[in-house]
mmCIF file of C-alpha atoms in Angstrom:
data_model
loop_
_atom_site.group_PDB
_atom_site.id
_atom_site.type_symbol
_atom_site.label_atom_id
_atom_site.label_comp_id
_atom_site.label_asym_id
_atom_site.label_seq_id
_atom_site.Cartn_x
_atom_site.Cartn_y
_atom_site.Cartn_z
ATOM 1 C CA UNK A 1 71.523 -60.839 30.051
ATOM 2 C CA UNK A 2 74.593 -62.908 30.612
ATOM 3 C CA UNK A 3 73.230 -64.547 33.706
ATOM 4 C CA UNK A 4 70.362 -65.620 31.764
ATOM 5 C CA UNK A 5 72.461 -67.284 29.052
ATOM 6 C CA UNK A 6 74.474 -69.001 31.775
ATOM 7 C CA UNK A 7 71.205 -70.181 33.545
ATOM 8 C CA UNK A 8 69.995 -71.540 30.226
ATOM 9 C CA UNK A 9 73.324 -73.515 29.368
ATOM 10 C CA UNK A 10 73.235 -75.086 32.993
ATOM 11 C CA UNK A 11 69.801 -76.195 32.473
ATOM 12 C CA UNK A 12 70.504 -77.654 28.977
ATOM 13 C CA UNK A 13 73.351 -79.632 30.616
ATOM 14 C CA UNK A 14 71.298 -80.966 33.354
ATOM 15 C CA UNK A 15 68.436 -81.903 31.027
ATOM 16 C CA UNK A 16 71.180 -83.869 28.751
ATOM 17 C CA UNK A 17 72.371 -85.733 31.974
ATOM 18 C CA UNK A 18 68.773 -86.431 33.102
ATOM 19 C CA UNK A 19 67.744 -87.869 29.599
ATOM 20 C CA UNK A 20 70.879 -90.081 29.747
ATOM 21 C CA UNK A 21 69.850 -91.380 33.083
ATOM 22 C CA UNK A 22 66.439 -92.033 31.996
ATOM 23 C CA UNK A 23 67.769 -93.933 28.794
ATOM 24 C CA UNK A 24 69.707 -96.105 31.128
ATOM 25 C CA UNK A 25 66.695 -96.699 33.473
ATOM 26 C CA UNK A 26 64.598 -97.802 30.446
ATOM 27 C CA UNK A 27 67.113 -100.523 29.661
ATOM 28 C CA UNK A 28 66.300 -101.920 33.123
ATOM 29 C CA UNK A 29 69.788 -101.778 34.379
ATOM 30 C CA UNK A 30 70.376 -102.283 37.811
ATOM 31 C CA UNK A 31 71.587 -99.459 40.110
ATOM 32 C CA UNK A 32 75.016 -100.930 40.294
ATOM 33 C CA UNK A 33 75.289 -100.998 36.467
ATOM 34 C CA UNK A 34 74.075 -97.551 36.126
ATOM 35 C CA UNK A 35 76.816 -96.438 38.760
ATOM 36 C CA UNK A 36 79.449 -98.300 36.796
ATOM 37 C CA UNK A 37 78.322 -96.638 33.589
ATOM 38 C CA UNK A 38 78.545 -93.153 35.147
ATOM 39 C CA UNK A 39 81.833 -93.650 36.600
ATOM 40 C CA UNK A 40 83.076 -94.775 33.141
ATOM 41 C CA UNK A 41 81.768 -91.591 31.736
ATOM 42 C CA UNK A 42 83.441 -89.540 34.385
ATOM 43 C CA UNK A 43 86.664 -91.214 33.916
ATOM 44 C CA UNK A 44 86.582 -90.748 30.121
ATOM 45 C CA UNK A 45 86.127 -86.952 30.600
ATOM 46 C CA UNK A 46 88.997 -86.835 33.141
ATOM 47 C CA UNK A 47 91.158 -88.643 30.585
ATOM 48 C CA UNK A 48 90.518 -86.344 27.571
ATOM 49 C CA UNK A 49 92.971 -83.359 27.481
#
């Protein structure tokens, strides 16, 4: 039962990240701009305590 919960949580996280990427794509950003945005998001997460 716990494994199903963890699997569902992982799926939700992947779905959220995928929808973020789709929204960026819809704005017609170049691949370089998308990479810069994703790096900025990663850096924000690392800087948070």
